[in-house]
Amino acid sequence: MASPTPLLQIEDLRTHFTSDGEIVRAVDGVSFSIGRGETLAVVGESGSGKSVTSLSVMRLLDPAAGGIAGGRILFEGVDLVTKSEAEMRRIRGNDISMIFQEPMTSLNPVYTVGEQIAEAVRIHQKLAPKAALTRATEMLELVGIPEPGRRIHSFPHQMSGGMRQRVMIAMALSCNPKLLIADEPTTALDVTIQAQILDLMRRLQAEIGMSILFITHDLGVVAEIADRVVVMYAGRAVEEGPVRDIYRHPRMPYTAGLMQSVPRVDRGATQQERLYAIPGNIPSPLDLPEGCSFHPRCAHAEPRCVAQVPPLEPVSDQHRVRCVRWRELDFSQKRPA
Amino acid sequence: MTGYILRRLGESIALILVITIFTFALISSAPGGPSILLDPNMSPEDTARLRTLYGFDRPVYEQYLLWLWQVLQGNLGFSFGVGRPVSELIASALPATLLLSGAALLVAAIIAIPLGILAAVKRNSWIDQTLTTVSFFGLSLPVFWYGLMLIILFAVILRWLPAGGMFTPGQNSIGNLLLHLILPVVALSTSIMAELVRYTRSAMIGVLRQDYVRTARAKGVAEPVVITRHAFRTAMIPVVTLLGMLIPRLVGGAAVTESVFSWPGMGRLAVSAAFNQDYPTIMGITLVISVVVVVSNLIVDLLYAKLDPRVSYS
Ligand SMILES: Nc1ncnc2c1ncn2[C@@H]1O[C@H](COP(=O)(O)OP(=O)(O)OP(=O)(O)O)[C@@H](O)[C@H]1O
Ligand SMILES: [Mg+2]
């Protein structure tokens, strides 16, 4: 699906924070790319650096806390890392927009949702307030909010979480962005609403054709929406490939662990049966283990896993993995009987 | 909304009644009795006549009801001290106090709120640290001493500004009034300013961390607009509440400031009435000040609902 020149290409991104004089390597050499019209999912446990990666692309990190320490973020071939703040402002909300995990707190409580959508339109498309509000109404209609002409005058607190997330999507798409970054957009919603929002995003992508960087810790959601997956662990990409390959033949023990923790109907899991959870916790980025960061939690670790950080090796044309033992291990998922 | 206002008005009236009852009880139990009976030139017969005339021989609750009855008819009584109607004394003192406290509040808000925003935006910088230190200092200044220092420096040594009063005798211009207003306003607004800076700073720091501020930035909103339109617009809500809570303190501070700067306002009137045990004047001032404070708090409450769409009074 990826076209020859990717829309977004991240090369060896390093984003560091300083905390009490120590360097926190939140993102430590991540590379991936997203083609036009493609949906890439970034998956990993809490603290693996997913949000920091997306905020790095938007250049929205708090400069007092840290920043991009190295690497390139090529958007349509131009490096965002070297762009000025004014240039970034023209890109944010216009070429690249973002939606967040918390629909309850992501909208400003003192402005109507119409005003908040219209603001982005006014800024980027230089529309007059009235025309911008008309555009906001159209956007609300597009994301499936009933009575949009009335709803633009609602305040966020008058809406449910699912409705607010629709408003966020309407706002993000109001200027026809080329890339939508969605940082766990469904995590805070209950399952039915979650499915509706995923549906909506799929439909809008088909209509508008933007690329999506979809961040989640839930591999179950990935199959619903993504073309390709990047698995992150402790600030590094540890496996990358098309969704089918990752689901059928995960190569990295960490990915296999994540796969096992996804509830699946075809595995016949009952309510009583506890889901598998990877033992141990993600290491602190202040104190990363030597070599492969996952080795302390890995059932297949060997001395050579500790010796050096394994390189990201190609498994096939599009599938890459960061594990020295990938050739010997087989985590292929049994096909449902 | 109207229901809410009516309910609040009812509560306010009850509160004012309690305050006046309390004040009445307090002054009635003060030793010495009303100053009007202490004139050494009066014969015992005259004293007795006055006592009956004013009703001091009746039980305290009856005296209070008598006072209340008169007040309801618009009569605040006569001052013992100067023998003029209390309403006249208050009518000439109240505008001076409203001018002084209003100007102090306005000046404090205009200076302190932007400084608080600045400290929050540049938090932990030298600007923030300087502002924090200065406002700590400002908060701990005793108004009385501080006012005297201002007079000594600007009126006595530098001779830039008048030491007190509202007008230079014979000059009733606005310019002259403003000149007289500067020092008392500075004295009165300093501690309020210090508190406002600290409060605005912490409200802004809290809001700047909010997700919706990040959303605004992600939309491409320019940083000055993020700070004012998105962050401060919500931080303003608690700041307005603080302004409401500062009003009673402002009125209290005005009493001291007015005495230091010979400002012919309610505070100075109250101090002299208290020394003279001038009951009707004390009661009149208590009543009027309570009404001013209660009404301004009501206005702040309504403003609060106007600022925050999540609040609806019903
Ligand atoms: N402002 C900051 N200052 C210091 N460390 C930070 C800061 N922001 C993030 N980090 C650290 O960076 C690491 C990655 O955080 P990030 O938010 O990207 O995780 P995540 O993968 O998005 O997790 P989650 O699923 O919980 O959202 C964490 O260890 C976090 O503590
Ligand atoms: Mg996150």
XYZ file of C-alpha atoms and ligand atoms in Angstrom:
683
model
C 0.000 0.000 0.000
C 2.872 2.389 0.736
C 3.634 4.627 -2.220
C 7.250 5.280 -3.283
C 7.570 8.558 -1.367
C 6.001 8.150 2.043
C 3.926 10.990 3.495
C 5.732 10.814 6.799
C 9.112 9.297 7.340
C 10.650 9.215 10.781
C 14.357 8.446 10.862
C 16.201 7.526 14.029
C 14.075 9.832 16.207
C 15.452 10.485 19.674
C 13.407 12.451 22.165
C 14.886 13.014 25.574
C 13.668 14.626 28.768
C 15.668 15.819 31.717
C 14.282 14.859 35.056
C 16.239 15.719 38.207
C 19.361 16.178 36.131
C 19.082 12.737 34.560
C 18.346 12.087 30.909
C 15.141 10.171 30.192
C 15.404 8.529 26.783
C 11.672 8.373 26.128
C 12.181 7.739 22.411
C 15.516 6.195 21.549
C 16.076 5.793 17.833
C 12.695 5.115 16.292
C 12.219 4.898 12.528
C 9.056 4.235 10.555
C 7.119 5.657 7.662
C 3.503 6.158 6.661
C 2.334 6.131 3.049
C -0.411 8.320 1.654
C -3.818 7.012 2.623
C -2.257 4.397 4.854
C -3.076 3.660 8.481
C -0.137 2.798 10.661
C -0.727 1.589 14.192
C 1.887 2.150 16.885
C 1.378 -0.370 19.667
C 3.051 -0.820 23.016
C 2.495 -0.952 26.747
C 2.076 2.209 28.785
C 5.302 4.208 28.934
C 6.814 2.769 25.756
C 7.063 6.221 24.163
C 4.050 6.263 21.830
C 2.677 9.633 22.895
C 6.115 11.189 23.004
C 6.672 10.030 19.424
C 3.432 11.621 18.244
C 4.032 14.844 20.181
C 7.496 14.960 18.621
C 5.944 14.868 15.149
C 3.643 17.736 16.133
C 6.571 19.478 17.856
C 4.324 19.938 20.866
C 6.713 18.787 23.574
C 7.052 21.072 26.564
C 10.409 22.743 25.906
C 10.965 23.084 29.641
C 10.826 19.285 30.013
C 12.755 18.122 26.990
C 12.873 17.901 23.251
C 14.017 16.169 20.102
C 17.654 15.216 20.587
C 18.262 13.699 17.185
C 16.866 12.234 14.017
C 14.641 13.528 11.253
C 10.895 13.730 10.784
C 10.305 14.088 7.056
C 6.820 15.233 6.138
C 6.399 15.276 2.365
C 10.165 15.149 2.222
C 10.745 18.207 4.437
C 12.273 17.856 7.902
C 9.890 19.084 10.624
C 12.625 19.022 13.269
C 14.320 22.082 11.777
C 11.110 24.057 11.155
C 10.476 27.285 13.036
C 7.588 27.593 15.466
C 5.701 29.826 13.005
C 6.123 27.255 10.234
C 4.960 24.470 12.541
C 1.870 26.487 13.433
C 0.866 26.547 9.789
C 1.209 22.756 9.657
C -0.588 21.923 12.916
C -4.302 21.508 12.479
C -3.884 22.036 8.757
C -1.567 19.385 7.237
C -1.206 17.314 10.378
C -3.839 17.240 13.068
C -4.228 15.280 16.230
C -6.875 13.808 18.470
C -6.307 12.641 21.991
C -7.242 9.962 24.463
C -9.367 12.071 26.785
C -12.435 13.436 25.014
C -13.751 14.657 28.365
C -10.905 17.110 28.895
C -9.637 17.803 25.392
C -12.238 20.444 24.582
C -12.235 23.889 26.160
C -15.158 24.027 28.620
C -15.957 27.705 28.032
C -16.458 27.718 24.273
C -19.155 26.054 22.224
C -18.037 23.127 20.104
C -18.924 25.143 16.996
C -16.566 27.949 18.002
C -13.810 25.455 18.703
C -14.096 23.801 15.300
C -14.487 27.152 13.567
C -11.308 28.461 15.178
C -9.136 25.993 13.272
C -10.923 26.859 10.029
C -10.503 30.583 10.641
C -6.804 30.197 11.326
C -5.876 28.006 8.387
C -8.438 28.752 5.710
C -8.789 32.421 6.599
C -12.553 32.130 6.504
C -14.791 34.795 8.009
C -16.369 33.790 11.349
C -19.730 33.081 9.766
C -18.363 30.923 6.959
C -16.169 29.117 9.495
C -19.226 28.307 11.585
C -21.000 26.967 8.512
C -17.984 24.761 7.896
C -18.167 23.609 11.532
C -21.783 22.612 11.030
C -20.863 20.610 7.936
C -18.097 18.889 9.867
C -20.458 17.932 12.700
C -22.788 16.468 10.141
C -19.904 14.575 8.556
C -18.958 12.927 11.851
C -22.522 11.841 12.400
C -23.745 14.245 15.068
C -27.514 14.662 14.821
C -28.958 18.162 14.468
C -25.569 19.742 13.717
C -27.046 23.218 13.264
C -28.228 23.135 16.862
C -25.281 21.187 18.249
C -22.672 23.745 17.185
C -24.073 25.916 19.970
C -23.612 23.224 22.627
C -20.880 23.373 25.208
C -18.667 20.310 25.672
C -20.196 19.487 29.070
C -23.552 19.055 27.384
C -22.194 16.139 25.345
C -21.244 12.529 26.064
C -17.676 11.240 25.731
C -18.389 9.613 22.390
C -19.963 12.802 21.041
C -17.025 14.841 22.224
C -14.618 12.503 20.483
C -16.667 12.991 17.319
C -16.294 16.737 17.823
C -12.536 16.288 18.207
C -12.474 14.323 14.962
C -14.568 16.993 13.249
C -12.139 19.646 14.461
C -9.098 17.632 13.399
C -10.474 17.016 9.910
C -11.946 20.482 9.356
C -8.968 21.646 7.307
C -8.542 18.421 5.318
C -5.267 17.280 6.863
C -2.976 14.879 5.064
C -2.138 13.108 8.302
C -4.296 12.471 11.350
C -2.508 11.433 14.513
C -4.883 9.651 16.844
C -3.373 9.022 20.283
C -5.503 6.280 21.852
C -8.726 7.906 20.622
C -10.951 5.104 21.853
C -9.246 4.011 25.072
C -11.424 6.158 27.335
C -14.680 5.102 25.667
C -16.821 2.059 26.355
C -16.831 -0.794 23.899
C -19.873 0.082 21.779
C -18.834 3.717 21.433
C -15.289 2.552 20.720
C -16.574 0.483 17.774
C -18.604 3.433 16.484
C -15.607 5.761 16.578
C -13.405 3.217 14.789
C -16.144 2.825 12.171
C -16.315 6.566 11.749
C -12.556 6.892 11.345
C -12.521 4.133 8.714
C -15.381 5.750 6.812
C -13.821 9.210 6.919
C -10.495 7.874 5.782
C -12.195 6.289 2.782
C -13.932 9.595 2.033
C -11.117 12.037 2.700
C -8.125 9.843 2.042
C -5.861 11.098 4.820
C -3.195 8.920 6.385
C -3.641 7.905 10.004
C -1.049 7.347 12.697
C -3.084 5.355 15.155
C -1.626 4.944 18.621
C -2.962 2.270 20.920
C -1.919 -0.239 23.520
C -4.624 -2.614 22.343
C -3.616 -4.993 19.574
C -7.275 -5.957 19.273
C -8.116 -2.503 17.909
C -5.213 -2.647 15.467
C -6.778 -5.381 13.331
C -9.874 -3.220 12.969
C -8.186 -0.208 11.534
C -4.533 -0.510 10.560
C -2.667 -1.599 7.459
C 0.695 -1.880 9.180
C 1.894 -2.015 12.771
C 4.928 -0.751 14.626
C 5.436 -2.352 18.031
C 7.266 -0.130 20.497
C 9.011 -1.166 23.659
C 10.909 1.142 26.021
C 11.419 3.892 23.470
C 12.384 1.635 20.549
C 10.561 0.026 17.645
C 10.974 -3.719 18.189
C 8.869 -5.099 15.365
C 7.214 -3.672 12.296
C 5.162 -5.148 9.511
C 1.791 -5.567 7.825
C -1.030 -6.388 10.216
C -1.516 -9.880 8.743
C 2.140 -10.826 9.204
C 2.293 -9.464 12.726
C -0.883 -11.288 13.710
C -0.024 -14.616 12.091
C 3.723 -14.704 12.573
C 4.922 -12.391 15.304
C 8.700 -12.718 15.473
C 9.527 -10.824 18.637
C 8.635 -12.510 21.936
C 7.209 -9.173 23.142
C 4.813 -8.954 20.187
C 3.816 -12.559 20.761
C 3.099 -11.686 24.396
C 0.940 -8.734 23.375
C -0.899 -11.002 20.922
C -1.637 -13.497 23.658
C -3.108 -10.803 25.858
C -5.711 -9.865 23.243
C -9.096 -11.408 24.039
C -10.088 -13.549 21.072
C -13.357 -15.258 20.443
C -11.810 -17.942 18.267
C -9.524 -19.014 21.089
C -12.607 -19.843 23.091
C -11.654 -17.732 26.073
C -14.397 -17.784 28.666
C -15.114 -15.081 31.216
C -13.406 -17.101 33.923
C -10.219 -17.725 31.980
C -7.680 -15.050 32.844
C -6.051 -13.362 29.898
C -2.355 -13.809 29.550
C -0.302 -10.854 30.732
C 3.394 -10.413 30.045
C 5.138 -10.886 33.412
C 7.062 -7.952 34.881
C 6.905 -4.265 34.057
C 8.245 -2.021 31.343
C 11.658 -0.739 32.550
C 12.140 2.847 33.615
C 13.652 4.867 30.766
C 16.111 6.157 33.370
C 17.460 2.684 33.917
C 17.197 0.683 30.721
C 18.583 -2.882 30.749
C 21.719 -3.643 28.724
C 21.221 -5.069 25.267
C 17.656 -5.912 24.314
C 15.457 -3.879 26.694
C 12.951 -6.703 26.854
C 15.363 -9.450 27.962
C 14.589 -9.291 31.730
C 10.956 -10.175 30.951
C 11.636 -12.549 28.090
C 11.207 -16.304 28.520
C 13.639 -16.885 25.653
C 16.476 -14.611 26.764
C 20.058 -15.809 26.293
C 23.439 -14.276 27.183
C 23.759 -12.794 23.691
C 20.522 -10.836 24.212
C 22.369 -8.853 26.884
C 25.544 -8.318 24.919
C 24.249 -5.626 22.571
C 21.095 -3.881 21.399
C 19.872 -6.164 18.601
C 19.603 -4.497 15.194
C 16.275 -4.199 13.418
C 16.548 -7.027 10.872
C 14.367 -7.660 7.842
C 12.238 -10.801 8.059
C 10.654 -10.190 4.704
C 10.128 -7.279 2.386
C 8.005 -5.302 4.834
C 8.443 -7.158 8.091
C 11.303 -6.211 10.416
C 12.173 -7.353 13.914
C 14.644 -6.441 16.655
C 15.475 -9.831 18.169
C 18.657 -11.856 17.884
C 16.707 -15.137 18.107
C 13.929 -14.439 15.609
C 15.092 -17.187 13.234
C 14.895 -19.874 15.934
C 11.666 -18.912 17.650
C 8.242 -19.703 16.296
C 5.244 -17.858 17.665
C 2.990 -18.531 14.680
C -0.608 -18.283 15.762
C -2.582 -21.482 15.391
C -5.296 -20.940 12.832
C -8.712 -21.193 14.403
C -10.021 -24.762 14.195
C -31.891 32.699 37.304
C -34.408 35.163 38.759
C -35.262 32.543 41.370
C -31.625 32.248 42.253
C -31.216 35.999 42.617
C -34.310 36.211 44.819
C -33.034 33.386 47.015
C -29.627 35.017 47.297
C -31.249 38.356 48.171
C -33.251 36.636 50.913
C -30.090 35.071 52.306
C -28.321 38.406 52.113
C -31.026 40.178 54.079
C -30.870 37.510 56.763
C -27.107 37.850 56.904
C -27.298 41.620 57.219
C -29.841 41.291 60.047
C -27.520 38.942 61.919
C -24.595 41.313 61.475
C -26.566 44.307 62.756
C -27.934 42.359 65.737
C -24.451 41.249 66.625
C -23.052 44.770 66.307
C -25.907 46.240 68.308
C -25.383 43.738 71.105
C -21.672 44.408 71.103
C -21.887 48.190 71.358
C -24.659 48.031 73.938
C -22.443 45.968 76.205
C -19.445 48.282 75.842
C -18.538 49.904 79.168
C -19.179 53.625 79.607
C -22.369 53.812 77.627
C -23.224 56.181 74.821
C -21.009 59.266 74.653
C -24.018 61.540 74.563
C -24.733 60.757 78.240
C -21.201 61.466 79.368
C -21.150 65.206 78.924
C -19.875 66.548 82.329
C -21.757 69.833 81.796
C -25.140 68.136 81.781
C -27.308 68.067 84.840
C -28.436 64.639 86.094
C -32.008 65.570 85.126
C -30.994 66.312 81.554
C -29.091 63.045 81.384
C -32.158 61.178 82.601
C -34.363 62.959 80.047
C -31.978 62.103 77.235
C -31.857 58.490 78.429
C -35.620 58.214 78.120
C -35.678 60.187 74.885
C -33.228 57.843 73.184
C -34.748 54.791 74.837
C -31.525 53.737 76.633
C -33.655 52.795 79.656
C -35.437 50.074 77.672
C -34.231 46.491 77.178
C -31.580 46.091 74.454
C -33.803 44.041 72.135
C -36.434 46.762 72.249
C -33.798 49.358 71.413
C -32.701 47.235 68.463
C -36.245 46.809 67.162
C -36.758 50.533 67.536
C -33.606 51.154 65.494
C -34.667 48.618 62.890
C -38.118 50.166 62.640
C -36.569 53.566 61.994
C -34.155 52.112 59.427
C -37.027 50.503 57.550
C -38.536 53.954 57.283
C -35.273 55.264 55.881
C -34.102 56.902 59.065
C -30.605 56.055 60.317
C -30.848 58.482 63.231
C -28.667 61.356 64.401
C -24.992 61.158 65.151
C -24.184 61.753 68.818
C -20.880 63.294 67.902
C -21.643 65.928 65.323
C -25.396 66.175 65.682
C -26.034 65.610 61.984
C -28.144 62.862 60.446
C -26.128 59.654 60.080
C -27.396 59.323 56.504
C -25.781 62.654 55.683
C -22.438 61.599 57.184
C -22.525 58.347 55.253
C -23.603 60.029 52.037
C -20.510 62.171 52.138
C -18.126 59.382 53.254
C -19.327 56.456 51.144
C -18.318 57.823 47.709
C -14.803 58.468 49.018
C -14.491 54.879 50.230
C -15.976 53.398 47.077
C -13.574 55.495 45.033
C -10.562 54.422 47.074
C -11.399 50.703 47.233
C -12.632 50.584 43.650
C -9.482 52.248 42.383
C -7.317 49.953 44.515
C -9.112 46.857 43.193
C -8.887 48.056 39.605
C -5.216 48.972 39.847
C -4.429 45.669 41.561
C -6.277 43.679 38.878
C -4.748 45.574 35.961
C -1.211 45.146 37.253
C -1.350 41.827 39.071
C -3.276 39.643 36.635
C -0.881 40.134 33.702
C 2.059 39.623 36.077
C 0.510 36.402 37.361
C 0.038 35.177 33.789
C 3.622 36.105 32.977
C 4.929 34.252 36.041
C 2.939 31.148 35.042
C 4.041 31.190 31.424
C 7.687 31.714 32.422
C 7.496 29.574 35.502
C 10.741 28.862 37.348
C 12.488 31.575 35.352
C 14.124 34.540 37.081
C 11.009 36.616 36.298
C 8.823 34.107 38.107
C 11.176 33.903 41.066
C 11.429 37.678 41.362
C 7.657 38.057 41.230
C 7.178 35.332 43.831
C 9.657 36.964 46.198
C 8.247 40.459 45.699
C 4.664 39.313 46.202
C 5.626 37.424 49.359
C 7.118 40.668 50.610
C 4.038 42.626 49.523
C 1.740 40.251 51.372
C 3.581 40.645 54.640
C 3.726 44.462 54.636
C 1.671 45.959 57.480
C -0.552 48.564 55.776
C -0.191 51.041 58.603
C 3.596 51.113 58.584
C 3.764 50.855 54.815
C 1.422 53.846 54.420
C 3.580 55.915 56.745
C 6.702 55.002 54.785
C 4.987 56.065 51.564
C 4.069 59.402 53.125
C 7.556 59.976 54.454
C 9.202 59.135 51.142
C 6.851 60.675 48.578
C 5.258 63.508 50.541
C 7.847 64.566 53.064
C 11.216 63.840 51.458
C 10.512 63.985 47.731
C 7.469 66.249 48.005
C 5.978 64.710 44.875
C 2.593 63.874 46.306
C 0.237 65.180 48.991
C 0.403 63.440 52.348
C -3.316 63.087 52.856
C -6.853 64.294 52.315
C -8.862 64.190 49.133
C -8.330 67.692 47.798
C -5.936 70.534 48.344
C -8.186 73.185 49.965
C -9.625 75.421 47.277
C -8.762 73.038 44.430
C -11.603 70.721 43.528
C -10.341 69.417 40.199
C -10.232 65.789 39.098
C -6.483 66.090 38.629
C -6.060 67.190 42.216
C -8.213 64.296 43.368
C -6.162 61.779 41.383
C -2.973 63.188 42.868
C -4.371 62.609 46.358
C -5.562 59.160 45.383
C -2.167 57.760 44.367
C -0.569 57.040 47.746
C -3.636 55.545 49.486
C -4.344 53.393 46.438
C -0.764 52.128 46.424
C -0.968 51.372 50.141
C -4.290 49.603 49.860
C -3.655 47.679 46.655
C -0.237 46.262 47.431
C -1.276 43.269 49.511
C -4.214 42.571 47.209
C -1.890 42.729 44.257
C 0.491 40.294 45.872
C -2.307 37.852 46.516
C -3.700 38.246 43.007
C -0.315 37.600 41.404
C 0.105 34.393 43.367
C -3.422 33.245 42.722
C -3.420 34.055 39.003
C -0.086 32.307 38.651
C -1.268 29.086 40.212
C -4.607 29.146 38.377
C -2.782 29.652 35.083
C -0.231 26.916 35.795
C -3.101 24.535 36.443
C -4.915 25.508 33.253
C -1.805 25.466 31.059
C -1.446 21.768 31.915
C -4.959 21.001 30.718
C -5.575 18.823 27.702
C -7.621 21.489 25.954
C -4.644 23.839 25.927
C -2.708 21.127 24.117
C -5.685 20.764 21.743
C -5.514 24.489 20.979
C -1.809 24.233 20.193
C -2.448 21.159 18.049
C -4.942 23.213 16.026
C -2.234 25.697 15.150
C -3.349 28.486 17.476
C -0.554 31.005 18.087
C 0.942 30.908 21.582
C -0.230 34.387 22.725
C -3.760 33.401 21.737
C -3.391 30.035 23.470
C -2.421 31.874 26.649
C -5.159 34.502 26.566
C -8.124 33.044 24.694
C -7.744 29.457 25.805
C -5.839 29.373 29.080
C -6.619 32.674 30.766
C -10.260 32.627 29.770
C -10.767 29.617 32.047
C -8.217 30.661 34.676
C -10.237 33.877 34.999
C -13.094 31.974 36.626
C -11.270 31.257 39.922
C -9.569 34.662 39.751
C -12.959 36.387 39.704
C -13.966 34.347 42.740
C -10.868 35.563 44.540
C -11.707 39.162 43.636
C -15.074 38.617 45.309
C -13.423 37.262 48.429
C -11.023 40.213 48.486
C -13.794 42.820 48.690
C -14.429 42.466 52.456
C -10.683 42.603 53.023
C -10.460 45.674 50.883
C -13.111 47.413 52.979
C -11.295 46.448 56.168
C -8.000 47.660 54.744
C -9.684 50.901 53.731
C -10.347 51.744 57.398
C -6.645 51.681 58.228
C -5.589 53.340 54.989
C -8.138 56.118 55.394
C -6.914 56.841 58.898
C -3.289 56.993 57.771
C -4.013 59.227 54.782
C -6.814 61.319 56.361
C -9.074 60.084 53.567
C -12.601 61.265 54.402
C -14.265 57.895 53.942
C -16.314 55.327 55.821
C -13.283 53.804 57.489
C -12.234 57.034 59.093
C -15.826 57.809 60.022
C -16.104 54.379 61.629
C -12.928 54.770 63.648
C -14.001 58.116 65.079
C -17.534 56.851 65.724
C -16.133 53.877 67.602
C -13.944 56.103 69.780
C -16.907 58.368 70.520
C -19.266 55.488 71.197
C -21.490 57.138 68.636
C -24.072 54.320 68.404
C -26.240 55.525 65.535
C -23.234 56.222 63.323
C -21.653 52.834 64.098
C -24.898 51.071 63.299
C -25.422 53.060 60.117
C -21.912 52.290 58.883
C -22.274 48.619 59.752
C -25.487 48.425 57.796
C -24.207 50.222 54.727
C -20.886 48.341 54.576
C -22.705 45.010 54.955
C -24.980 45.914 52.081
C -22.021 46.935 49.906
C -20.133 43.699 50.628
C -23.163 41.473 50.180
C -24.188 43.144 46.942
C -20.688 42.964 45.489
C -20.489 39.284 46.350
C -23.793 38.732 44.609
C -22.488 40.508 41.524
C -19.357 38.347 41.573
C -21.511 35.221 41.787
C -23.549 36.264 38.799
C -20.383 37.134 36.915
C -19.059 33.687 37.739
C -22.082 32.070 36.123
C -21.627 34.318 33.113
C -17.978 33.243 32.772
C -18.474 29.516 33.241
C -21.085 27.889 31.025
C -20.968 24.781 33.233
C -22.464 26.761 36.115
C -26.153 27.418 35.967
C -27.971 28.932 38.908
C -31.480 27.772 39.387
N 7.384 15.685 30.179
C 8.055 14.570 30.487
N 9.108 14.628 31.337
C 9.795 13.504 31.667
N 9.513 12.284 31.202
C 8.474 12.158 30.356
C 7.693 13.292 29.956
N 6.726 12.868 29.110
C 6.897 11.528 28.994
N 7.944 11.103 29.729
C 8.422 9.734 29.841
O 8.554 9.188 28.564
C 8.184 7.832 28.569
C 7.224 7.549 27.451
O 5.988 8.200 27.725
P 4.769 8.180 26.722
O 3.776 9.121 27.277
O 5.226 8.397 25.331
O 4.228 6.698 26.871
P 3.030 6.031 26.104
O 3.602 4.932 25.318
O 2.252 7.068 25.371
O 2.186 5.429 27.297
P 0.617 5.459 27.562
O 0.091 4.204 26.952
O 0.535 5.430 29.052
O 0.062 6.699 26.968
C 7.609 7.528 29.933
O 8.557 6.816 30.684
C 7.402 8.881 30.545
O 7.644 8.830 31.918
Mg 0.289 7.926 25.657
